[in-house]
Amino acid sequence: MAFKLESGDDAEEGLHEINVTPFIDVMLVLLIIFMVAAPLATVNVPLDLPVSSAQAQPEPREPVVVSLQADLRVFVGEEEVDRAALAGRLDGLLGGDRESRIFLRADKTVPYGDLVGLMDELRQAGYLKVALVALNQQEA
């Protein structure tokens, strides 16, 4: 904010403007930070998810997503993991917290037996809270 402190005839001609340039600069920097960070918060393993009419549940802050592709490859986040090393990878991510929810995504062409087999591997590793991920009917 700028103003003039003089006495005399020019005293009534003070500047009454607020300098908003620093505020605009801060907002643009924040916009760029969010534009860069937002795509990093998603999982980009390509799958053809089935459709569900169930209401979406609120997501936790940092979900752990296990994906099963049509060719039966397993991913934790965006990193491919060997099925034998899946429990160790989850333990490393969650610090051994068996109460954390695991989000399981599977391509709709994956045979049911293979999906149940992966869920059984998660159960044997001690992860009993497994949520299946599907698309909403509006998204499909």
GROMACS .gro file of C-alpha atoms in nm:
model
  140
    1MET     CA    1   0.000   0.000   0.000
    2ALA     CA    2   0.140   0.337  -0.100
    3PHE     CA    3   0.043   0.680   0.029
    4LYS     CA    4   0.188   1.024   0.052
    5LEU     CA    5   0.261   1.203   0.381
    6GLU     CA    6   0.294   1.570   0.299
    7SER     CA    7   0.131   1.880   0.430
    8GLY     CA    8  -0.005   2.167   0.230
    9ASP     CA    9  -0.207   2.178  -0.088
   10ASP     CA   10  -0.086   1.840  -0.209
   11ALA     CA   11  -0.193   1.658   0.111
   12GLU     CA   12  -0.530   1.558  -0.035
   13GLU     CA   13  -0.370   1.397  -0.342
   14GLY     CA   14  -0.236   1.085  -0.167
   15LEU     CA   15  -0.215   0.748  -0.340
   16HIS     CA   16  -0.497   0.521  -0.230
   17GLU     CA   17  -0.410   0.213  -0.437
   18ILE     CA   18  -0.318  -0.130  -0.307
   19ASN     CA   19  -0.032  -0.302  -0.485
   20VAL     CA   20  -0.173  -0.649  -0.568
   21THR     CA   21   0.122  -0.769  -0.777
   22PRO     CA   22   0.282  -0.973  -0.491
   23PHE     CA   23  -0.052  -1.145  -0.422
   24ILE     CA   24  -0.090  -1.240  -0.788
   25ASP     CA   25   0.268  -1.375  -0.795
   26VAL     CA   26   0.203  -1.593  -0.491
   27MET     CA   27  -0.122  -1.727  -0.639
   28LEU     CA   28   0.049  -1.813  -0.970
   29VAL     CA   29   0.328  -1.999  -0.790
   30LEU     CA   30   0.072  -2.197  -0.587
   31LEU     CA   31  -0.124  -2.276  -0.904
   32ILE     CA   32   0.189  -2.413  -1.072
   33ILE     CA   33   0.277  -2.623  -0.765
   34PHE     CA   34  -0.072  -2.781  -0.759
   35MET     CA   35  -0.070  -2.838  -1.136
   36VAL     CA   36   0.259  -3.028  -1.107
   37ALA     CA   37   0.169  -3.221  -0.790
   38ALA     CA   38  -0.185  -3.333  -0.887
   39PRO     CA   39  -0.086  -3.583  -1.161
   40LEU     CA   40   0.171  -3.742  -0.928
   41ALA     CA   41  -0.104  -3.843  -0.684
   42THR     CA   42  -0.271  -4.087  -0.921
   43VAL     CA   43  -0.196  -4.443  -1.033
   44ASN     CA   44  -0.149  -4.479  -1.409
   45VAL     CA   45  -0.149  -4.855  -1.464
   46PRO     CA   46  -0.381  -4.903  -1.765
   47LEU     CA   47  -0.678  -5.127  -1.679
   48ASP     CA   48  -1.029  -5.176  -1.812
   49LEU     CA   49  -1.223  -5.162  -1.482
   50PRO     CA   50  -1.572  -5.308  -1.441
   51VAL     CA   51  -1.869  -5.083  -1.358
   52SER     CA   52  -2.040  -5.071  -1.017
   53SER     CA   53  -2.354  -4.892  -0.900
   54ALA     CA   54  -2.238  -4.877  -0.535
   55GLN     CA   55  -2.177  -4.537  -0.380
   56ALA     CA   56  -1.810  -4.435  -0.368
   57GLN     CA   57  -1.640  -4.454  -0.028
   58PRO     CA   58  -1.414  -4.171   0.090
   59GLU     CA   59  -1.048  -4.242   0.019
   60PRO     CA   60  -0.775  -4.226   0.285
   61ARG     CA   61  -0.495  -3.977   0.248
   62GLU     CA   62  -0.236  -4.205   0.086
   63PRO     CA   63  -0.400  -4.521  -0.046
   64VAL     CA   64  -0.198  -4.832  -0.123
   65VAL     CA   65  -0.319  -4.963  -0.457
   66VAL     CA   66  -0.249  -5.315  -0.581
   67SER     CA   67  -0.334  -5.362  -0.950
   68LEU     CA   68  -0.380  -5.688  -1.141
   69GLN     CA   69  -0.355  -5.649  -1.517
   70ALA     CA   70  -0.522  -5.871  -1.775
   71ASP     CA   71  -0.191  -6.057  -1.832
   72LEU     CA   72  -0.182  -6.128  -1.451
   73ARG     CA   73   0.108  -5.892  -1.379
   74VAL     CA   74   0.084  -5.736  -1.030
   75PHE     CA   75   0.164  -5.371  -0.954
   76VAL     CA   76   0.192  -5.188  -0.622
   77GLY     CA   77   0.123  -4.827  -0.711
   78GLU     CA   78   0.289  -4.798  -1.052
   79GLU     CA   79   0.576  -5.039  -0.979
   80GLU     CA   80   0.557  -5.396  -1.105
   81VAL     CA   81   0.612  -5.648  -0.825
   82ASP     CA   82   0.675  -6.021  -0.836
   83ARG     CA   83   0.393  -6.206  -0.659
   84ALA     CA   84   0.641  -6.375  -0.425
   85ALA     CA   85   0.769  -6.031  -0.314
   86LEU     CA   86   0.424  -5.872  -0.279
   87ALA     CA   87   0.395  -5.917   0.100
   88GLY     CA   88   0.744  -5.776   0.157
   89ARG     CA   89   0.673  -5.475  -0.064
   90LEU     CA   90   0.349  -5.400   0.123
   91ASP     CA   91   0.526  -5.439   0.459
   92GLY     CA   92   0.787  -5.189   0.341
   93LEU     CA   93   0.525  -4.936   0.229
   94LEU     CA   94   0.299  -4.967   0.532
   95GLY     CA   95   0.560  -5.031   0.798
   96GLY     CA   96   0.397  -5.362   0.891
   97ASP     CA   97   0.060  -5.199   0.971
   98ARG     CA   98  -0.182  -5.484   0.897
   99GLU     CA   99  -0.486  -5.264   0.974
  100SER     CA  100  -0.431  -5.045   0.667
  101ARG     CA  101  -0.677  -5.079   0.381
  102ILE     CA  102  -0.541  -5.215   0.054
  103PHE     CA  103  -0.720  -5.104  -0.264
  104LEU     CA  104  -0.728  -5.385  -0.519
  105ARG     CA  105  -0.782  -5.296  -0.884
  106ALA     CA  106  -0.821  -5.570  -1.143
  107ASP     CA  107  -0.893  -5.566  -1.513
  108LYS     CA  108  -1.246  -5.692  -1.584
  109THR     CA  109  -1.105  -5.965  -1.810
  110VAL     CA  110  -0.904  -6.123  -1.524
  111PRO     CA  111  -1.048  -6.465  -1.437
  112TYR     CA  112  -1.226  -6.474  -1.102
  113GLY     CA  113  -0.998  -6.750  -0.971
  114ASP     CA  114  -0.688  -6.539  -1.030
  115LEU     CA  115  -0.843  -6.241  -0.851
  116VAL     CA  116  -0.939  -6.459  -0.553
  117GLY     CA  117  -0.587  -6.607  -0.557
  118LEU     CA  118  -0.436  -6.258  -0.524
  119MET     CA  119  -0.681  -6.173  -0.246
  120ASP     CA  120  -0.579  -6.497  -0.070
  121GLU     CA  121  -0.212  -6.397  -0.097
  122LEU     CA  122  -0.298  -6.064   0.067
  123ARG     CA  123  -0.492  -6.245   0.341
  124GLN     CA  124  -0.201  -6.485   0.407
  125ALA     CA  125   0.029  -6.182   0.436
  126GLY     CA  126  -0.201  -6.050   0.710
  127TYR     CA  127  -0.380  -5.779   0.514
  128LEU     CA  128  -0.748  -5.847   0.580
  129LYS     CA  129  -0.888  -5.505   0.484
  130VAL     CA  130  -0.902  -5.526   0.105
  131ALA     CA  131  -1.131  -5.296  -0.095
  132LEU     CA  132  -1.212  -5.372  -0.458
  133VAL     CA  133  -1.198  -5.073  -0.693
  134ALA     CA  134  -1.449  -5.025  -0.978
  135LEU     CA  135  -1.570  -4.737  -1.191
  136ASN     CA  136  -1.896  -4.557  -1.112
  137GLN     CA  137  -2.169  -4.586  -1.374
  138GLN     CA  138  -2.136  -4.211  -1.440
  139GLU     CA  139  -1.761  -4.250  -1.515
  140ALA     CA  140  -1.811  -4.543  -1.755
   0.00000   0.00000   0.00000
